[in-house]
């Protein structure tokens, strides 16, 4: 089966899920709840196989790659479902499989694929931005393992069963798997714009056994960096899904909303505005498509493409979200109108893993010399 | 003249052969000209292309073209751009030839195509009028059949290469009662016919590359009507396919970015965070334009037809380039007001020409506002 066929099949499957297992009413009902997503729906997502797309076959997954996961996430994001598919099944799964503890992979990855383990990667701190190395949390060697101390922010999702925590060890960055009930760990949440939650962790001398080290000092920085960059590209796919649906809704509104005895979509000022939003969406699609093409040939360019994708998709998603409100007029500013939900999800996805401006700077730093024209 | 089966050739081998020819044969002093060059300036080069059998890359081989497929045609254009190969007065090659090959009769093809290919006939395009710009279908220049001749009265404007042209292909109104798109015919005429006056128009660069053409009882043989009467609009529209992808090529913007960086370095702006952020934004815009161009190029390479969504490519390419030339002007500071090549610490850089050249790019070929109308109606399906 060609990749296009596979992707279409996956997209169709998400379409079925959207019609059957979720709705905007469900999304609204889960806002500001604890933990903010539904484990029963998570189970259905796992049964569909999407939690295991990036998990190697030998660990119970499908062993597929970014383009397939991107296809699923783009469609899934259109539903605004709050289930943390990208954070768990990309970021956590990829961090685990990029690590150097095969016994732990064999234990945890099948659980992630099966939807039994919801794991969150806790790699950021208040001041660290998107540099995984710029952290304060420490890992001190202790009897049979490490003792972790420090604090973490922006870990997705809140309410995870386990946290994959990065820390500075003696020889470099390590990643440790910390159970939610570990002694010395305190978890509370911060509410996001869309009503979902991120976790804030405090680690006070948390003991982690060697067996629970995801990545040792030699492997941690690379495992984490790659997982973050891949997830960043996939967040671009989620943004593409959100902005596509928001634009569809806005175009529908323009075709049906009548003022001055005409549909407002017949006014050129609004038409040209809509065209410019469409072009932003198409640019996002173009760069994501190009990223898949180039990364299939040159995996070393991952960080550069991650920044290109996230920069464009964040800016485009925010712009389409904002201007969709404007085109809707007053109703667009009400909570009862769905368009605001898309803006808020775009805000969350745009800020997550580095916003447009952050990735613009990172792109410039990664690509110092102009490519010869 | 060589006739070769280019289809048999590997794409990369073809690219290298084309590149080598341009590098060895195209005159150094004509590379990357600041504006369109005249026939006098480009004639020798055109004759060289003709001798090589490469004057009409997109025409079929039976008419002396290279018969290139979409993929090789793109390579040919890319290599022209890479080397800065200047355009010749090529309206006959790019626009008229393909139209005649598709819609003309055998006599017309035999009479026109060989002389056009050899450069003996130089064509200009008579479409726009003083009162028919974006509303092209509202054109008023009229042709009335008188025996076996059409008699033409009216005026055409923005006619590129009118001063060099020996011939013109022209859209004229032949039925005033019909709906405006349905009363238009496509004629050809000689530029030395009595009744034609060419008034060159000086543009913002101070050069005369286009003109207004007045037609006062100009007679042209009825056998030079292409297609049936009143079908001119449909035929002209049918040929907008391939040109629209070359207008969307990212090469111009990439060159603009390099120039911006040169100027910015000379001015010490790469240490200014406010400037650098705008520069980086443009750099990403150029990169993402390239990714979008790649999508459409892929369709052409597979032999597919471009849809109306290709209009976005023109918008992106031209507006990105405009913003680059604007920031370059700003980065130049006081030197942004100096005409011609400006000395930047010993490095001569022309700031104003690209800025001027970028202005009409959003006007010609259907203004960007018209492109947005097309996208709104045909892609977004918004009400008219």
XYZ file of C-alpha atoms in Angstrom:
757
model
C 0.000 0.000 0.000
C 1.361 3.441 -0.890
C 1.890 6.021 1.808
C -0.905 8.120 0.310
C -3.317 5.189 0.562
C -2.253 4.471 4.136
C -2.698 8.105 5.100
C -6.129 8.263 3.488
C -7.209 5.145 5.309
C -6.021 6.622 8.586
C -7.818 9.903 7.861
C -11.034 8.042 7.096
C -10.715 6.149 10.352
C -10.407 9.401 12.314
C -13.456 10.658 10.423
C -15.360 7.663 11.778
C -14.164 8.399 15.302
C -15.226 12.037 14.928
C -18.743 11.004 13.919
C -19.115 8.296 16.567
C -17.062 8.967 19.655
C -16.664 12.694 20.117
C -18.530 15.934 19.605
C -18.197 19.613 20.316
C -20.646 19.113 23.222
C -18.251 16.569 24.756
C -15.323 18.934 24.242
C -17.235 21.729 25.978
C -18.247 19.494 28.896
C -14.639 18.494 29.596
C -13.330 22.054 29.803
C -11.738 22.925 33.141
C -12.416 19.462 34.561
C -9.805 17.288 36.205
C -7.809 15.909 34.441
C -9.558 17.473 31.440
C -9.815 14.401 29.201
C -11.759 11.173 29.162
C -9.987 7.866 29.827
C -12.855 5.932 28.205
C -12.372 7.862 24.963
C -8.606 7.392 25.325
C -9.232 3.648 25.343
C -11.166 3.927 22.065
C -8.325 5.932 20.543
C -5.964 3.137 21.576
C -8.282 0.493 20.119
C -8.144 2.366 16.819
C -4.368 1.944 17.008
C -3.342 5.599 17.011
C -1.571 5.501 20.368
C 0.812 2.953 18.851
C 1.465 4.462 15.427
C 5.014 5.524 16.345
C 5.696 2.575 18.655
C 7.940 -0.089 17.082
C 6.191 -3.300 16.063
C 8.234 -5.414 18.473
C 6.745 -3.350 21.296
C 3.171 -3.738 20.183
C 2.894 -0.703 17.944
C 2.438 -0.160 14.218
C 6.023 1.002 13.634
C 4.934 3.766 11.274
C 6.529 7.192 10.906
C 5.829 10.914 11.022
C 3.664 11.296 7.875
C 1.167 8.700 9.125
C 1.036 10.195 12.617
C 0.676 13.654 11.061
C -2.303 12.511 8.992
C -4.038 11.150 12.096
C -3.233 14.161 14.262
C -4.376 16.655 11.624
C -7.787 14.987 11.419
C -7.964 14.340 15.165
C -7.225 18.005 15.907
C -10.239 19.030 13.814
C -12.449 17.396 16.446
C -10.863 19.517 19.229
C -10.770 16.379 21.391
C -8.784 17.117 24.538
C -7.191 13.661 24.701
C -3.387 14.136 24.689
C -2.605 12.007 21.636
C 0.435 13.943 20.442
C 1.931 14.485 23.896
C 1.657 10.848 24.940
C 1.863 8.850 21.742
C 4.478 11.015 20.068
C 6.500 12.897 22.664
C 6.522 10.300 25.443
C 6.672 7.282 23.122
C 9.498 8.780 21.060
C 11.449 9.818 24.155
C 11.203 6.264 25.430
C 12.168 4.633 22.163
C 14.999 7.116 21.645
C 16.424 6.211 25.052
C 18.864 3.427 25.846
C 16.908 1.282 28.273
C 15.487 -1.534 26.223
C 14.033 -3.379 29.201
C 12.055 -0.278 30.143
C 10.960 0.168 26.519
C 9.727 -3.423 26.500
C 7.779 -2.727 29.694
C 6.284 0.697 28.941
C 5.888 1.050 25.169
C 3.338 -1.796 24.878
C 1.339 -0.116 27.655
C 1.429 3.223 25.816
C 0.364 1.552 22.565
C -2.463 -0.213 24.363
C -3.677 2.988 25.976
C -3.008 1.634 29.457
C -0.250 4.074 30.330
C -0.651 7.820 29.954
C 2.874 9.232 30.199
C 3.840 12.903 30.122
C 7.292 14.249 29.337
C 8.366 16.858 31.874
C 11.267 18.575 30.163
C 10.593 22.296 30.542
C 11.075 24.620 33.453
C 9.978 28.187 34.059
C 13.089 29.720 32.534
C 14.169 27.041 30.076
C 12.232 27.987 26.963
C 12.566 25.243 24.343
C 16.172 24.369 25.081
C 16.065 20.946 26.745
C 19.542 21.513 28.165
C 18.751 24.816 29.913
C 17.381 23.221 33.063
C 18.115 23.309 36.775
C 16.650 19.988 37.897
C 19.426 17.707 39.094
C 19.929 13.974 39.236
C 22.334 12.869 41.949
C 23.605 9.340 41.920
C 22.181 7.493 44.872
C 22.041 3.888 45.988
C 20.980 1.851 42.937
C 19.828 4.870 40.955
C 19.310 8.620 41.113
C 17.731 11.231 43.377
C 15.918 13.976 41.446
C 15.330 17.488 42.722
C 13.899 20.509 40.981
C 10.705 21.696 39.376
C 9.040 21.265 35.992
C 6.365 23.093 34.050
C 4.154 22.676 30.989
C 4.095 18.871 31.140
C 1.242 17.457 29.051
C -1.063 16.016 30.177
C -1.889 16.788 33.765
C -3.224 13.589 35.308
C -0.623 11.333 33.712
C 0.211 7.959 35.249
C 3.918 8.623 34.963
C 6.226 11.502 34.127
C 9.380 11.242 32.043
C 11.501 13.819 33.815
C 14.693 15.334 32.434
C 17.490 16.224 34.812
C 21.151 17.140 34.798
C 23.209 14.108 35.712
C 26.944 13.911 36.132
C 27.776 13.136 32.511
C 24.896 14.917 30.854
C 21.138 15.043 30.564
C 19.214 12.015 31.771
C 15.533 11.168 31.494
C 13.895 9.278 34.332
C 10.475 7.681 34.563
C 8.736 8.861 37.735
C 5.484 7.322 38.841
C 2.755 9.802 39.722
C 2.702 8.492 43.300
C 6.465 8.593 43.795
C 7.619 9.845 47.187
C 8.786 13.456 47.019
C 6.790 14.287 43.863
C 4.085 16.955 43.997
C 1.924 17.563 40.931
C -0.486 20.404 40.448
C -1.990 21.877 37.319
C -2.142 25.093 35.347
C -5.209 25.768 33.250
C -4.694 26.404 29.549
C -6.650 28.729 27.278
C -8.745 25.870 25.892
C -9.749 24.430 29.263
C -7.223 21.588 29.261
C -4.482 21.355 31.864
C -0.719 21.121 32.005
C 1.160 19.700 34.953
C 3.586 21.512 37.208
C 5.941 19.225 39.080
C 7.969 19.650 42.217
C 10.596 17.019 42.811
C 12.120 16.833 46.239
C 14.780 14.135 46.360
C 12.671 11.695 44.325
C 14.348 8.274 44.204
C 14.491 6.590 40.798
C 15.889 3.099 40.328
C 18.347 2.406 37.489
C 15.704 0.233 35.860
C 13.495 3.304 35.469
C 16.059 5.474 33.700
C 14.690 6.074 30.191
C 17.903 7.564 28.866
C 21.295 7.657 30.523
C 23.676 10.601 30.407
C 25.060 9.490 27.055
C 21.678 9.225 25.379
C 19.356 11.681 27.135
C 20.012 14.896 25.216
C 19.702 13.249 21.834
C 16.641 11.156 22.702
C 14.819 14.141 24.135
C 15.886 16.582 21.422
C 14.736 14.301 18.618
C 11.461 13.447 20.304
C 10.713 17.129 20.874
C 11.527 18.087 17.284
C 9.402 15.299 15.855
C 6.523 16.199 18.151
C 6.945 19.839 17.134
C 6.400 18.896 13.492
C 3.346 16.905 14.533
C 2.034 19.878 16.500
C 2.238 21.712 13.169
C -0.031 19.021 11.727
C -2.455 19.556 14.612
C -2.432 23.291 13.962
C -3.114 22.618 10.289
C -6.159 20.572 11.274
C -7.458 23.258 13.621
C -6.946 26.113 11.145
C -8.477 24.118 8.274
C -11.650 23.443 10.240
C -11.805 27.024 11.550
C -11.522 28.350 8.015
C -14.226 25.965 6.763
C -16.572 27.133 9.506
C -15.820 30.764 8.731
C -16.361 30.272 4.983
C -19.682 28.548 5.701
C -20.680 31.485 7.829
C -19.722 33.902 5.048
C -21.932 31.997 2.614
C -24.974 32.053 4.882
C -24.854 35.179 7.045
C -26.927 37.889 5.351
C -26.400 41.628 5.866
C -27.413 44.457 3.531
C -29.654 41.796 1.852
C -26.627 39.823 0.663
C -24.470 37.030 2.082
C -21.446 38.735 3.643
C -19.236 36.366 1.628
C -20.153 38.390 -1.460
C -18.300 41.442 -0.129
C -14.868 41.830 -1.669
C -13.252 43.197 1.488
C -14.142 39.957 3.277
C -13.408 37.745 0.266
C -9.851 39.013 0.004
C -9.396 38.606 3.716
C -10.592 35.009 3.468
C -8.258 34.362 0.532
C -5.292 35.565 2.577
C -6.272 33.209 5.384
C -6.585 30.389 2.865
C -3.084 31.169 1.574
C -1.698 30.982 5.120
C -3.319 27.576 5.520
C -1.859 26.448 2.201
C 1.614 27.653 3.217
C 1.314 25.572 6.365
C 0.336 22.564 4.295
C 3.217 23.196 1.867
C 5.908 23.374 4.506
C 4.601 20.333 6.363
C 4.511 18.342 3.125
C 8.024 19.474 2.250
C 9.256 18.530 5.728
C 8.040 14.963 5.251
C 9.689 14.771 1.819
C 13.036 16.133 3.012
C 13.179 14.252 6.302
C 12.650 10.971 4.486
C 15.950 11.697 2.725
C 17.904 13.602 5.354
C 16.992 12.976 8.963
C 19.797 15.274 10.168
C 17.782 18.321 9.119
C 15.080 17.492 11.685
C 15.589 20.530 13.940
C 15.613 22.953 11.019
C 12.384 21.568 9.581
C 10.745 21.455 12.994
C 11.352 25.173 13.373
C 10.161 25.976 9.857
C 6.964 23.986 10.359
C 6.192 25.314 13.817
C 6.950 28.892 12.911
C 4.564 28.909 9.946
C 1.834 26.777 11.491
C 1.788 28.712 14.766
C 1.505 32.072 13.043
C -1.039 30.848 10.499
C -3.128 29.083 13.135
C -3.245 32.169 15.335
C -4.056 34.464 12.437
C -6.857 32.283 11.099
C -8.238 31.929 14.622
C -8.197 35.682 15.289
C -9.561 36.758 11.942
C -12.259 34.098 12.041
C -13.590 35.835 15.143
C -13.572 39.169 13.297
C -15.395 37.755 10.276
C -18.038 36.215 12.553
C -18.628 39.582 14.185
C -20.195 39.834 17.661
C -21.381 36.226 17.757
C -17.763 35.142 17.322
C -16.920 36.673 20.706
C -19.513 34.579 22.536
C -18.755 31.351 24.343
C -21.715 29.624 22.679
C -20.245 30.058 19.207
C -17.856 27.222 18.351
C -15.357 29.339 16.445
C -13.841 30.588 19.711
C -12.969 27.013 20.666
C -10.794 26.763 17.582
C -9.030 30.031 18.352
C -8.309 28.810 21.874
C -6.934 25.488 20.683
C -4.781 27.338 18.163
C -3.490 29.522 21.009
C -2.592 26.460 23.061
C -0.923 24.605 20.196
C 0.861 27.731 19.063
C 2.396 28.332 22.480
C 3.211 24.666 23.107
C 6.779 23.555 22.234
C 7.762 27.071 21.197
C 5.665 29.700 19.445
C 6.210 31.216 16.013
C 8.686 33.871 17.117
C 10.758 31.393 19.118
C 11.022 29.044 16.170
C 11.766 31.867 13.756
C 14.824 32.714 15.833
C 15.784 29.082 16.110
C 15.468 28.601 12.355
C 17.754 31.557 11.749
C 20.295 30.182 14.210
C 20.211 26.718 12.631
C 20.493 27.936 9.039
C 23.200 30.585 9.202
C 24.296 30.735 5.568
C 21.876 31.500 2.746
C 21.391 28.505 0.499
C 23.016 29.243 -2.859
C 20.303 30.349 -5.266
C 19.367 22.333 -35.958
C 19.289 19.391 -33.595
C 16.220 17.278 -33.148
C 16.617 15.000 -30.208
C 14.307 12.886 -28.181
C 14.616 14.659 -24.874
C 12.107 12.307 -23.271
C 14.696 9.526 -23.487
C 17.138 11.578 -21.461
C 17.495 11.378 -17.707
C 16.288 14.592 -15.984
C 19.601 15.288 -14.270
C 21.623 14.737 -17.444
C 19.272 17.114 -19.209
C 19.742 19.691 -16.471
C 23.510 19.536 -16.768
C 23.421 19.859 -20.537
C 21.121 22.885 -20.393
C 23.195 24.461 -17.617
C 26.399 23.997 -19.557
C 24.929 25.599 -22.676
C 23.653 28.642 -20.800
C 26.933 29.039 -18.929
C 29.038 28.812 -22.058
C 26.842 30.657 -24.504
C 24.843 33.343 -22.718
C 26.685 36.700 -22.796
C 27.988 37.624 -19.353
C 27.005 41.298 -19.609
C 23.333 40.446 -20.186
C 22.908 38.258 -17.112
C 20.242 39.345 -14.604
C 19.257 42.515 -16.489
C 17.490 45.169 -14.388
C 14.631 45.356 -16.919
C 13.354 43.695 -20.115
C 15.866 43.842 -22.918
C 15.136 44.895 -26.492
C 15.424 42.740 -29.589
C 18.573 44.600 -30.607
C 20.186 43.578 -27.323
C 19.029 39.972 -27.383
C 18.957 39.117 -31.083
C 22.393 37.446 -31.202
C 21.524 35.290 -28.221
C 18.174 34.342 -29.740
C 19.868 33.303 -32.995
C 22.211 31.090 -30.990
C 19.260 29.453 -29.236
C 17.560 28.982 -32.593
C 20.658 27.385 -34.133
C 20.797 25.023 -31.170
C 17.138 24.100 -31.749
C 16.217 25.440 -28.314
C 14.249 28.574 -29.198
C 10.858 27.032 -28.382
C 11.277 24.513 -25.561
C 7.541 23.938 -25.108
C 6.547 23.646 -28.778
C 6.142 20.161 -30.252
C 9.019 18.835 -32.321
C 7.044 18.817 -35.584
C 7.058 22.621 -35.428
C 10.701 22.921 -34.498
C 10.274 22.980 -30.735
C 12.044 20.793 -28.185
C 8.810 19.043 -27.233
C 9.762 19.078 -23.573
C 7.495 17.405 -21.048
C 6.437 19.282 -17.903
C 9.346 18.043 -15.860
C 12.032 19.025 -18.383
C 10.293 22.297 -19.152
C 10.589 23.211 -15.473
C 14.262 22.283 -15.493
C 14.799 24.450 -18.572
C 13.165 27.428 -16.841
C 15.008 26.785 -13.568
C 18.352 26.731 -15.351
C 17.518 29.951 -17.202
C 16.771 31.567 -13.864
C 19.826 30.105 -12.175
C 22.089 31.644 -14.774
C 20.134 34.897 -15.114
C 19.313 34.313 -18.777
C 17.389 37.364 -20.004
C 14.003 37.183 -21.695
C 13.937 37.937 -25.385
C 10.823 39.468 -27.025
C 9.173 36.069 -26.656
C 5.413 36.688 -26.886
C 5.268 34.724 -30.147
C 7.060 31.758 -28.623
C 5.328 31.671 -25.263
C 1.801 32.820 -26.054
C 0.984 32.827 -29.761
C 2.747 29.605 -30.779
C 0.930 27.298 -28.337
C -2.383 29.023 -29.153
C -1.937 28.539 -32.913
C -0.793 24.951 -32.458
C -3.958 24.241 -30.529
C -6.557 26.395 -32.277
C -5.053 27.550 -35.610
C -5.644 25.967 -39.026
C -2.890 24.300 -41.057
C -2.336 27.304 -43.327
C -1.898 29.610 -40.352
C 0.543 27.237 -38.685
C 2.620 26.939 -41.850
C 2.586 30.656 -42.496
C 3.320 31.815 -38.953
C 5.161 29.233 -36.870
C 8.451 28.825 -38.809
C 8.967 32.585 -39.174
C 8.131 33.110 -35.506
C 10.590 30.437 -34.453
C 13.373 31.875 -36.614
C 12.880 35.322 -35.113
C 11.794 36.875 -38.405
C 8.385 37.593 -36.893
C 8.559 39.374 -33.542
C 5.184 39.496 -31.815
C 3.545 41.802 -29.361
C 0.322 41.097 -27.509
C -2.672 43.417 -27.917
C -4.937 42.604 -24.993
C -5.200 45.495 -22.473
C -6.816 48.809 -23.383
C -6.907 52.165 -21.627
C -10.425 51.311 -20.412
C -10.034 47.551 -20.213
C -7.401 46.619 -17.640
C -8.583 44.266 -14.913
C -11.934 44.232 -16.753
C -10.250 42.895 -19.872
C -13.462 41.445 -21.300
C -14.774 45.003 -21.477
C -12.386 45.769 -24.349
C -13.724 48.128 -27.013
C -11.273 47.914 -29.928
C -13.489 46.844 -32.756
C -13.008 44.786 -35.934
C -15.518 44.798 -38.785
C -15.386 42.357 -41.683
C -15.115 44.159 -45.024
C -14.824 41.675 -47.906
C -11.851 39.465 -47.105
C -10.349 41.866 -44.588
C -11.055 42.956 -41.034
C -10.938 46.698 -40.388
C -9.728 47.464 -36.866
C -10.252 50.661 -34.856
C -9.253 51.336 -31.272
C -6.244 51.371 -28.998
C -4.139 48.903 -27.002
C -1.905 49.695 -24.059
C 0.902 48.195 -21.911
C 2.029 46.496 -25.102
C 5.462 45.097 -24.283
C 7.980 45.005 -27.148
C 5.628 47.002 -29.428
C 8.625 48.973 -30.732
C 10.456 45.778 -31.734
C 7.456 43.850 -32.996
C 6.831 43.078 -36.641
C 3.424 41.583 -35.804
C 0.707 41.770 -33.194
C -1.899 39.278 -31.999
C -4.908 41.100 -30.757
C -8.247 40.633 -29.021
C -10.990 42.660 -30.740
C -14.724 43.065 -30.373
C -16.593 41.560 -33.318
C -20.080 41.363 -31.805
C -21.286 44.322 -29.778
C -24.675 42.763 -29.044
C -23.346 39.611 -27.366
C -22.451 39.189 -23.679
C -19.081 40.865 -23.300
C -16.924 37.699 -23.152
C -18.776 36.226 -26.135
C -18.226 38.998 -28.685
C -14.416 38.856 -28.768
C -12.249 37.490 -31.599
C -8.546 36.739 -31.942
C -6.758 38.325 -34.922
C -3.192 38.718 -36.138
C -1.835 41.738 -37.993
C 1.396 43.233 -39.337
C 2.784 46.197 -37.422
C 3.749 47.990 -40.660
C 0.101 48.146 -41.764
C -1.038 51.721 -42.461
C -3.054 53.199 -39.601
C -0.840 51.899 -36.739
C 0.853 54.377 -34.428
C 3.110 53.227 -31.602
C 3.641 55.634 -28.730
C 6.289 54.307 -26.324
C 5.560 54.763 -22.628
C 8.379 55.517 -20.244
C 8.029 53.515 -17.005
C 9.230 54.260 -13.465
C 12.678 52.889 -14.287
C 12.906 55.532 -16.980
C 12.956 52.996 -19.806
C 10.534 52.369 -22.644
C 9.629 48.703 -22.748
C 5.922 49.051 -23.362
C 3.761 51.304 -25.471
C 0.299 52.429 -26.400
C -0.691 51.269 -29.863
C -3.327 53.205 -31.831
C -5.224 51.399 -34.578
C -6.957 53.630 -37.090
C -8.749 51.728 -39.902
C -6.074 49.034 -39.795
C -6.786 46.270 -42.321
C -5.745 42.664 -41.778
C -6.661 39.632 -43.908
C -9.613 37.579 -42.694
C -7.481 34.417 -42.997
C -5.624 35.774 -39.950
C -8.606 35.217 -37.704
C -7.624 32.387 -35.336
C -10.429 29.994 -34.400
C -14.007 30.962 -35.086
C -15.352 34.511 -34.789
C -16.276 35.461 -31.199
C -14.225 32.665 -29.603
C -11.171 34.749 -28.834
C -11.801 35.014 -25.112
C -12.092 31.278 -24.575
C -8.905 30.635 -26.527
C -6.880 33.277 -24.720
C -8.068 31.956 -21.343
C -7.214 28.369 -22.223
C -3.523 29.226 -22.445
C -2.931 30.637 -19.018
C -1.748 27.268 -17.692
C 2.013 27.030 -17.764
C 2.968 30.692 -17.527
C 1.354 30.927 -14.145
C 3.792 28.521 -12.589
C 6.867 30.354 -13.881
C 5.540 33.633 -12.476
C 5.399 31.832 -9.115
C 8.967 30.593 -9.142
C 10.887 31.390 -5.929
C 14.133 32.211 -7.756
C 13.536 35.947 -7.943
C 12.715 36.090 -4.251
C 15.796 34.037 -3.385
C 17.960 36.479 -5.326
C 16.190 39.365 -3.574
C 16.963 37.805 -0.220
C 20.655 37.570 -1.050
C 20.717 41.188 -2.056
C 18.927 42.187 1.146
C 21.488 40.297 3.190
C 24.378 41.959 1.328
C 22.984 45.417 1.977
C 22.151 44.612 5.589
C 25.684 43.367 6.263
C 27.200 46.461 4.719
C 24.947 48.585 6.920
C 25.709 46.615 10.079
C 22.043 45.684 10.479
C 22.537 41.997 11.160
C 23.220 42.988 14.777
C 19.941 44.923 15.061
C 17.369 42.558 16.619
C 14.398 44.495 15.207
C 15.782 44.252 11.690
C 16.897 40.651 12.100
C 13.404 39.540 13.117
C 11.883 41.055 9.984
C 14.687 39.568 7.918
C 14.099 36.119 9.413
C 10.379 36.395 8.753
C 11.080 37.128 5.093
C 13.574 34.336 4.944
C 10.930 31.891 6.111
C 8.434 33.398 3.678
C 10.859 32.748 0.824
C 11.504 29.198 2.032
C 7.779 28.469 2.338
C 7.131 29.999 -1.084
C 9.669 27.453 -2.352
C 7.750 24.625 -0.685
C 4.510 25.847 -2.261
C 6.126 26.157 -5.682
C 7.327 22.580 -5.218
C 3.744 21.367 -4.820
C 2.624 22.895 -8.101
C 5.816 21.893 -9.908
C 5.113 18.306 -8.855
C 1.704 18.474 -10.573
C 3.296 19.793 -13.774
C 5.995 17.124 -13.644
C 3.372 14.403 -13.446
C 1.688 15.835 -16.519
C -1.297 17.123 -14.526
C -3.277 20.295 -15.105
C -2.980 23.213 -12.732
C -6.233 24.310 -11.106
C -7.354 27.816 -10.219
C -5.553 27.501 -6.883
C -2.270 28.240 -8.717
C -3.285 31.894 -8.376
C -1.985 31.742 -4.799
C 1.494 31.104 -6.153
C 1.496 34.367 -8.096
C 0.293 36.261 -5.027
C 2.935 34.693 -2.787
C 5.844 35.087 -5.184
C 5.175 38.686 -6.155
C 4.216 39.997 -2.727
C 7.145 38.276 -1.036
C 9.471 39.819 -3.596
C 7.931 43.238 -3.087
C 8.444 43.052 0.657
C 12.079 42.030 0.097
C 12.756 45.009 -2.150
C 11.014 47.314 0.319
C 13.101 46.119 3.260
C 16.242 46.392 1.109
C 15.380 50.008 0.371
C 14.856 50.656 4.059
C 18.062 48.845 5.019
C 20.006 50.999 2.565
C 19.157 54.050 4.631
C 20.121 57.283 2.866
C 21.467 55.247 -0.062
C 17.907 54.024 -0.613
C 17.298 57.316 -2.348
C 20.165 56.935 -4.794
C 19.537 55.872 -8.387
C 21.623 53.302 -10.266
C 24.448 51.319 -8.735
C 25.279 52.587 -5.286
C 28.679 52.168 -3.688
C 28.529 50.156 -0.451
C 32.122 50.107 0.793
C 33.371 49.276 -2.661
C 30.502 46.928 -3.502
C 28.189 48.350 -6.186
C 24.534 47.450 -5.548
C 21.476 48.685 -7.448
C 18.816 49.329 -4.812
C 16.087 51.015 -6.803
C 15.760 48.826 -9.917
C 14.487 45.744 -8.062
C 12.120 47.940 -6.087
C 10.695 49.382 -9.308
C 10.637 46.014 -11.073
C 8.621 44.544 -8.216
C 5.844 47.131 -8.556
C 4.161 45.923 -11.774
C 4.571 42.246 -10.846
C 1.407 42.519 -8.747
C -0.394 44.305 -11.588
C 0.354 42.406 -14.796
C -0.901 38.949 -15.696
C -4.101 39.659 -13.785
C -3.551 41.928 -10.790
C -3.240 40.302 -7.384
C -6.689 41.640 -6.549
C -8.039 39.782 -9.582
C -6.146 36.666 -8.447
C -7.845 36.986 -5.070
C -11.218 37.293 -6.809
C -10.431 34.106 -8.728
C -9.478 32.243 -5.554
C -12.523 33.534 -3.725
C -14.918 32.454 -6.443
C -13.343 29.286 -7.848
C -11.516 27.817 -4.864
C -13.304 29.091 -1.749
C -16.697 29.042 -3.498
C -17.777 32.316 -1.965
C -20.843 33.957 -3.508
C -20.310 36.383 -6.392
